[in-house]
Every structure is written in C-alpha cells, then in structure tokens.
C-alpha cells in the first residue's frame, strides 16, 4: 500500500509540473475551448440537461483552465473546481474574474479531493479519466463526495497520444493504464463497480461534427480522430442504499 501511494504521489507531482508548463498556452488549442457559438450552445444544453434544469452544487474534477466550471457558473450553479496544476487554476481564476463569475478553486488530485462527503448534486470531469493512475479509485472518490441521488459524469475520449510532448515526463505517462483514452465500455464498468446506478454512456459525435464545420480544414483534420463520449451514473438515494 505504501509503495502504491508513493507511486501515486510521484505521478501527481510529475503531472502537476507537466500541466503547469502547458497552462499558459492550453486554451490556444481548439480541442480545449469551444470553437463557435453553435458549439457553445451544445455545451450549455448538455450541462443544463445534467443539472436537470435547476440550480445545483457542482464539482468539476480536473477543472484545468475552467472550461466546464465557467459555463456552469454562468448558468447559475455553485461550482467548485479541483486540479493538480497551480498554474492551470491561476488561468481559471483570471478567466473567472474577466467573466464576472465566482469559482471555488482548489489544488487537489482527482483521486483525493479532500472535500466533504455527500456535498455535490453533480460531479463532472472532462478529459480526466485517462489521466489518472487508478480510475477505479477516482470514481470511488467522486461517488463519496456526491450526495445521495446526485449524478456522476465523465466526458472522455479516444484519441492518438502525443508522446513528443511528454519527453521529460515519459515515466509518469507510461505508468497510466489508459494513455490514449479509456474505452467507454471500460469507463462504464468503473462507474458500475463504484456502486452507481442507471449507468449509461453515449458518443458525442455531434461535438466532432460542430468542430469540423467551425474550423479550417487544416485544423479540423488532425482532430477528426478524436472521438468523445459521456458516461453517467446516479448515486443511490438513501432509501435505495438501505439494506
């Protein structure tokens, strides 16, 4: 156990340095932002569906520069974001100030948020499951901080890894079990094993199509192989959880 925790901490430190280095330019890449008002409308509609049309208390795990957190806050939800990278969080704070919204941003790993149990109506992540050493442990943590009856959601994808970017962090990335994306069937199994109910996944191919229409062909073509999906599950309500 001590060896496993030590490896986890080493990987966390390496990833924090990696994402710190990428924070300044992260939003310059089209897959990290919305590329048109039509795509923004897609995300707003999706988040509204996940929040069930009512104000919610939301945790955005691996919030990065705040892509989901900022939209959720603009929609009137109370949003906490956690991330390993201090500089990513700094970028999210700058954007929140610019947009006039409030975010509670904290430095913490996806697997050990340090947040109180049963706090959030929705726990959501984007591009995170592939980037954790133990996805099952991460799901257990996300379920822990979700209130009974709340929803856990992961948006991930299948894509080609870019090892040229990882030259100085190769050991950390090679320790990951799902570099290149967690297959949706595997993510679904993690959700079910974590005790979530009514677990489903769906491909988000409309997102790829929206980007293809919005971006110049030379930019869109390298992203054509990026296929995203959403997996969700509900934490049993107290009555369901009782023996």
mmCIF file of C-alpha atoms in Angstrom:
data_model
loop_
_atom_site.group_PDB
_atom_site.id
_atom_site.type_symbol
_atom_site.label_atom_id
_atom_site.label_comp_id
_atom_site.label_asym_id
_atom_site.label_seq_id
_atom_site.Cartn_x
_atom_site.Cartn_y
_atom_site.Cartn_z
ATOM 1 C CA UNK A 1 0.000 0.000 0.000
ATOM 2 C CA UNK A 2 2.788 2.435 0.922
ATOM 3 C CA UNK A 3 4.536 1.696 -2.376
ATOM 4 C CA UNK A 4 1.311 2.269 -4.332
ATOM 5 C CA UNK A 5 0.653 5.585 -2.531
ATOM 6 C CA UNK A 6 4.244 6.636 -3.122
ATOM 7 C CA UNK A 7 3.921 5.949 -6.848
ATOM 8 C CA UNK A 8 0.659 7.895 -6.918
ATOM 9 C CA UNK A 9 2.320 10.902 -5.281
ATOM 10 C CA UNK A 10 5.282 10.748 -7.694
ATOM 11 C CA UNK A 11 2.924 10.681 -10.676
ATOM 12 C CA UNK A 12 0.870 13.537 -9.238
ATOM 13 C CA UNK A 13 3.987 15.680 -8.829
ATOM 14 C CA UNK A 14 5.101 14.926 -12.382
ATOM 15 C CA UNK A 15 1.687 15.729 -13.837
ATOM 16 C CA UNK A 16 1.443 18.940 -11.831
ATOM 17 C CA UNK A 17 4.732 20.081 -13.411
ATOM 18 C CA UNK A 18 3.618 18.954 -16.886
ATOM 19 C CA UNK A 19 0.290 20.788 -16.784
ATOM 20 C CA UNK A 20 1.904 23.828 -15.160
ATOM 21 C CA UNK A 21 4.153 24.070 -18.213
ATOM 22 C CA UNK A 22 1.176 23.841 -20.578
ATOM 23 C CA UNK A 23 -1.176 26.175 -18.726
ATOM 24 C CA UNK A 24 -0.244 29.424 -20.472
ATOM 25 C CA UNK A 25 -0.938 28.076 -23.976
ATOM 26 C CA UNK A 26 -3.525 25.411 -23.169
ATOM 27 C CA UNK A 27 -6.516 27.386 -24.431
ATOM 28 C CA UNK A 28 -4.843 28.073 -27.778
ATOM 29 C CA UNK A 29 -5.616 24.515 -28.880
ATOM 30 C CA UNK A 30 -9.083 24.137 -30.428
ATOM 31 C CA UNK A 31 -9.969 20.905 -28.611
ATOM 32 C CA UNK A 32 -9.700 22.716 -25.277
ATOM 33 C CA UNK A 33 -12.171 25.534 -25.980
ATOM 34 C CA UNK A 34 -15.441 25.880 -27.831
ATOM 35 C CA UNK A 35 -14.859 26.822 -31.456
ATOM 36 C CA UNK A 36 -18.169 28.502 -32.306
ATOM 37 C CA UNK A 37 -21.321 29.833 -30.700
ATOM 38 C CA UNK A 38 -23.045 26.728 -32.027
ATOM 39 C CA UNK A 39 -20.638 24.551 -30.076
ATOM 40 C CA UNK A 40 -21.094 26.711 -27.003
ATOM 41 C CA UNK A 41 -24.842 26.142 -27.338
ATOM 42 C CA UNK A 42 -24.200 22.413 -27.440
ATOM 43 C CA UNK A 43 -22.287 22.545 -24.146
ATOM 44 C CA UNK A 44 -24.836 24.819 -22.464
ATOM 45 C CA UNK A 45 -27.633 22.448 -23.445
ATOM 46 C CA UNK A 46 -25.689 19.418 -22.241
ATOM 47 C CA UNK A 47 -24.863 20.987 -18.871
ATOM 48 C CA UNK A 48 -28.458 22.110 -18.438
ATOM 49 C CA UNK A 49 -29.589 18.530 -19.009
ATOM 50 C CA UNK A 50 -27.089 17.162 -16.490
ATOM 51 C CA UNK A 51 -28.126 19.719 -13.863
ATOM 52 C CA UNK A 52 -31.751 18.751 -14.500
ATOM 53 C CA UNK A 53 -32.821 22.325 -15.113
ATOM 54 C CA UNK A 54 -32.303 23.543 -11.549
ATOM 55 C CA UNK A 55 -29.543 25.322 -9.584
ATOM 56 C CA UNK A 56 -27.012 22.757 -8.470
ATOM 57 C CA UNK A 57 -23.900 22.423 -6.361
ATOM 58 C CA UNK A 58 -21.257 21.122 -8.772
ATOM 59 C CA UNK A 59 -17.727 19.749 -8.536
ATOM 60 C CA UNK A 60 -15.588 19.959 -11.678
ATOM 61 C CA UNK A 61 -12.730 17.475 -11.244
ATOM 62 C CA UNK A 62 -9.565 18.281 -13.162
ATOM 63 C CA UNK A 63 -11.016 21.669 -13.999
ATOM 64 C CA UNK A 64 -7.866 22.885 -15.766
ATOM 65 C CA UNK A 65 -8.424 26.400 -17.088
ATOM 66 C CA UNK A 66 -12.103 26.178 -16.157
ATOM 67 C CA UNK A 67 -13.825 25.159 -19.406
ATOM 68 C CA UNK A 68 -16.790 23.434 -17.731
ATOM 69 C CA UNK A 69 -16.635 25.309 -14.429
ATOM 70 C CA UNK A 70 -17.004 28.724 -16.037
ATOM 71 C CA UNK A 71 -20.012 27.721 -18.128
ATOM 72 C CA UNK A 72 -21.658 26.093 -15.117
ATOM 73 C CA UNK A 73 -21.107 29.232 -13.031
ATOM 74 C CA UNK A 74 -22.523 31.421 -15.815
ATOM 75 C CA UNK A 75 -25.618 29.202 -15.775
ATOM 76 C CA UNK A 76 -26.136 29.998 -12.089
ATOM 77 C CA UNK A 77 -24.689 26.916 -10.414
ATOM 78 C CA UNK A 78 -22.389 26.926 -7.359
ATOM 79 C CA UNK A 79 -19.142 25.474 -8.695
ATOM 80 C CA UNK A 80 -16.046 24.051 -7.045
ATOM 81 C CA UNK A 81 -13.115 23.067 -9.241
ATOM 82 C CA UNK A 82 -10.100 20.957 -8.287
ATOM 83 C CA UNK A 83 -6.899 20.394 -10.238
ATOM 84 C CA UNK A 84 -3.324 19.294 -9.632
ATOM 85 C CA UNK A 85 -1.850 22.235 -11.501
ATOM 86 C CA UNK A 86 -1.476 25.560 -9.726
ATOM 87 C CA UNK A 87 -0.924 27.401 -12.992
ATOM 88 C CA UNK A 88 -3.995 25.869 -14.617
ATOM 89 C CA UNK A 89 -6.006 27.088 -11.638
ATOM 90 C CA UNK A 90 -4.418 30.532 -11.993
ATOM 91 C CA UNK A 91 -5.668 30.684 -15.593
ATOM 92 C CA UNK A 92 -9.153 29.645 -14.454
ATOM 93 C CA UNK A 93 -9.148 32.435 -11.837
ATOM 94 C CA UNK A 94 -8.131 35.028 -14.427
ATOM 95 C CA UNK A 95 -10.956 33.917 -16.714
ATOM 96 C CA UNK A 96 -13.478 33.876 -13.854
ATOM 97 C CA UNK A 97 -12.537 37.441 -12.908
ATOM 98 C CA UNK A 98 -12.815 38.539 -16.530
ATOM 99 C CA UNK A 99 -16.247 36.938 -16.903
ATOM 100 C CA UNK A 100 -17.505 38.138 -13.525
ATOM 101 C CA UNK A 101 -18.338 34.719 -12.096
ATOM 102 C CA UNK A 102 -17.373 33.055 -8.830
ATOM 103 C CA UNK A 103 -15.496 29.763 -8.684
ATOM 104 C CA UNK A 104 -14.189 27.941 -5.604
ATOM 105 C CA UNK A 105 -10.883 26.607 -6.970
ATOM 106 C CA UNK A 106 -8.671 24.222 -5.008
ATOM 107 C CA UNK A 107 -5.449 22.349 -5.677
ATOM 108 C CA UNK A 108 -6.122 18.622 -5.256
ATOM 109 C CA UNK A 109 -5.811 15.347 -7.193
ATOM 110 C CA UNK A 110 -8.833 13.677 -8.754
ATOM 111 C CA UNK A 111 -8.476 10.634 -6.517
ATOM 112 C CA UNK A 112 -8.247 12.503 -3.192
ATOM 113 C CA UNK A 113 -10.126 15.795 -3.310
ATOM 114 C CA UNK A 114 -10.253 16.332 0.461
ATOM 115 C CA UNK A 115 -13.824 17.620 0.118
ATOM 116 C CA UNK A 116 -16.685 16.663 2.464
ATOM 117 C CA UNK A 117 -18.733 13.564 1.680
ATOM 118 C CA UNK A 118 -22.202 13.916 0.194
ATOM 119 C CA UNK A 119 -21.746 17.548 -0.868
ATOM 120 C CA UNK A 120 -22.443 17.799 -4.609
ATOM 121 C CA UNK A 121 -25.508 17.368 -6.800
ATOM 122 C CA UNK A 122 -23.245 16.815 -9.821
ATOM 123 C CA UNK A 123 -19.631 15.676 -10.020
ATOM 124 C CA UNK A 124 -18.286 16.090 -13.537
ATOM 125 C CA UNK A 125 -14.933 15.667 -15.262
ATOM 126 C CA UNK A 126 -13.652 16.318 -18.768
ATOM 127 C CA UNK A 127 -10.530 14.686 -20.227
ATOM 128 C CA UNK A 128 -9.560 13.349 -16.789
ATOM 129 C CA UNK A 129 -10.188 9.588 -16.546
ATOM 130 C CA UNK A 130 -7.352 8.736 -18.943
ATOM 131 C CA UNK A 131 -5.036 10.963 -16.911
ATOM 132 C CA UNK A 132 -5.321 9.179 -13.540
ATOM 133 C CA UNK A 133 -3.256 6.292 -12.282
ATOM 134 C CA UNK A 134 -6.259 4.454 -10.814
ATOM 135 C CA UNK A 135 -9.621 5.315 -12.436
ATOM 136 C CA UNK A 136 -11.471 3.000 -10.042
ATOM 137 C CA UNK A 137 -10.078 4.913 -7.053
ATOM 138 C CA UNK A 138 -11.026 8.211 -8.692
ATOM 139 C CA UNK A 139 -14.613 7.010 -9.197
ATOM 140 C CA UNK A 140 -14.838 5.927 -5.576
ATOM 141 C CA UNK A 141 -13.805 9.431 -4.513
ATOM 142 C CA UNK A 142 -16.279 11.109 -6.862
ATOM 143 C CA UNK A 143 -19.083 8.935 -5.543
ATOM 144 C CA UNK A 144 -18.057 9.711 -1.961
ATOM 145 C CA UNK A 145 -18.456 13.468 -2.437
ATOM 146 C CA UNK A 146 -21.747 13.147 -4.364
ATOM 147 C CA UNK A 147 -24.946 13.477 -2.377
ATOM 148 C CA UNK A 148 -27.441 10.560 -2.445
ATOM 149 C CA UNK A 149 -29.483 10.901 -5.608
ATOM 150 C CA UNK A 150 -26.779 13.008 -7.275
ATOM 151 C CA UNK A 151 -25.095 12.405 -10.611
ATOM 152 C CA UNK A 152 -21.516 11.500 -11.565
ATOM 153 C CA UNK A 153 -20.453 12.268 -15.152
ATOM 154 C CA UNK A 154 -17.214 11.796 -17.078
ATOM 155 C CA UNK A 155 -16.536 13.162 -20.543
ATOM 156 C CA UNK A 156 -13.563 11.391 -22.054
ATOM 157 C CA UNK A 157 -12.453 10.254 -25.447
ATOM 158 C CA UNK A 158 -10.414 8.045 -27.704
ATOM 159 C CA UNK A 159 -7.531 9.826 -29.399
ATOM 160 C CA UNK A 160 -3.940 9.471 -30.508
ATOM 161 C CA UNK A 161 -1.453 10.222 -27.716
ATOM 162 C CA UNK A 162 1.295 12.762 -28.387
ATOM 163 C CA UNK A 163 4.427 11.334 -26.728
ATOM 164 C CA UNK A 164 6.621 14.067 -28.213
ATOM 165 C CA UNK A 165 5.065 16.412 -25.656
ATOM 166 C CA UNK A 166 5.873 14.070 -22.805
ATOM 167 C CA UNK A 167 9.622 13.779 -23.323
ATOM 168 C CA UNK A 168 10.533 14.905 -19.811
ATOM 169 C CA UNK A 169 7.553 13.114 -18.216
ATOM 170 C CA UNK A 170 7.615 9.812 -20.063
ATOM 171 C CA UNK A 171 7.856 7.673 -16.929
ATOM 172 C CA UNK A 172 4.736 9.252 -15.429
ATOM 173 C CA UNK A 173 2.690 8.905 -18.603
ATOM 174 C CA UNK A 174 3.805 5.340 -19.186
ATOM 175 C CA UNK A 175 2.507 4.480 -15.702
ATOM 176 C CA UNK A 176 -1.036 5.373 -16.806
ATOM 177 C CA UNK A 177 -3.212 2.383 -17.709
ATOM 178 C CA UNK A 178 -5.213 4.248 -20.403
ATOM 179 C CA UNK A 179 -2.959 6.615 -22.356
ATOM 180 C CA UNK A 180 -4.953 7.451 -25.478
ATOM 181 C CA UNK A 181 -8.280 7.383 -23.673
ATOM 182 C CA UNK A 182 -10.370 4.985 -21.609
ATOM 183 C CA UNK A 183 -12.714 2.950 -23.853
ATOM 184 C CA UNK A 184 -16.320 3.849 -22.978
ATOM 185 C CA UNK A 185 -17.198 0.259 -22.094
ATOM 186 C CA UNK A 186 -14.368 0.251 -19.553
ATOM 187 C CA UNK A 187 -15.457 3.608 -18.100
ATOM 188 C CA UNK A 188 -18.969 2.233 -17.770
ATOM 189 C CA UNK A 189 -17.627 -0.731 -15.823
ATOM 190 C CA UNK A 190 -15.739 1.597 -13.438
ATOM 191 C CA UNK A 191 -18.987 3.500 -12.847
ATOM 192 C CA UNK A 192 -20.917 0.329 -12.099
ATOM 193 C CA UNK A 193 -18.186 -1.059 -9.836
ATOM 194 C CA UNK A 194 -18.254 2.205 -7.848
ATOM 195 C CA UNK A 195 -21.875 1.494 -6.927
ATOM 196 C CA UNK A 196 -23.556 3.955 -9.279
ATOM 197 C CA UNK A 197 -26.946 3.057 -10.752
ATOM 198 C CA UNK A 198 -28.586 3.549 -14.156
ATOM 199 C CA UNK A 199 -25.120 3.822 -15.718
ATOM 200 C CA UNK A 200 -25.041 4.608 -19.430
ATOM 201 C CA UNK A 201 -22.706 6.105 -21.995
ATOM 202 C CA UNK A 202 -23.208 7.831 -25.303
ATOM 203 C CA UNK A 203 -20.889 9.090 -28.011
ATOM 204 C CA UNK A 204 -20.698 12.851 -28.518
ATOM 205 C CA UNK A 205 -20.076 12.729 -32.250
ATOM 206 C CA UNK A 206 -22.086 15.928 -32.730
ATOM 207 C CA UNK A 207 -19.234 17.719 -30.953
ATOM 208 C CA UNK A 208 -16.737 16.466 -33.536
ATOM 209 C CA UNK A 209 -19.103 17.495 -36.348
ATOM 210 C CA UNK A 210 -19.549 21.007 -34.906
ATOM 211 C CA UNK A 211 -15.804 21.497 -34.768
ATOM 212 C CA UNK A 212 -15.353 20.187 -38.292
ATOM 213 C CA UNK A 213 -17.765 22.852 -39.545
ATOM 214 C CA UNK A 214 -16.273 25.671 -37.487
ATOM 215 C CA UNK A 215 -12.550 25.120 -38.040
ATOM 216 C CA UNK A 216 -10.404 25.466 -41.168
ATOM 217 C CA UNK A 217 -9.790 22.055 -42.797
ATOM 218 C CA UNK A 218 -6.094 22.056 -41.904
ATOM 219 C CA UNK A 219 -7.007 22.478 -38.217
ATOM 220 C CA UNK A 220 -10.044 20.188 -38.195
ATOM 221 C CA UNK A 221 -8.372 17.281 -39.969
ATOM 222 C CA UNK A 222 -5.910 16.354 -37.179
ATOM 223 C CA UNK A 223 -8.839 16.365 -34.722
ATOM 224 C CA UNK A 224 -11.039 14.104 -36.862
ATOM 225 C CA UNK A 225 -9.801 11.030 -34.997
ATOM 226 C CA UNK A 226 -10.739 12.477 -31.602
ATOM 227 C CA UNK A 227 -13.990 10.828 -30.606
ATOM 228 C CA UNK A 228 -15.626 11.884 -27.335
ATOM 229 C CA UNK A 229 -18.215 10.191 -25.151
ATOM 230 C CA UNK A 230 -20.139 10.884 -21.969
ATOM 231 C CA UNK A 231 -20.687 8.299 -19.252
ATOM 232 C CA UNK A 232 -23.025 8.913 -16.339
ATOM 233 C CA UNK A 233 -24.408 7.199 -13.275
ATOM 234 C CA UNK A 234 -26.574 8.113 -10.304
ATOM 235 C CA UNK A 235 -25.622 7.672 -6.661
ATOM 236 C CA UNK A 236 -28.411 5.675 -4.979
ATOM 237 C CA UNK A 237 -30.761 7.716 -2.833
ATOM 238 C CA UNK A 238 -30.733 6.897 0.872
ATOM 239 C CA UNK A 239 -33.839 4.714 0.593
ATOM 240 C CA UNK A 240 -32.224 2.714 -2.235
ATOM 241 C CA UNK A 241 -28.953 2.341 -0.346
ATOM 242 C CA UNK A 242 -30.609 0.942 2.787
ATOM 243 C CA UNK A 243 -30.369 -2.877 3.207
#
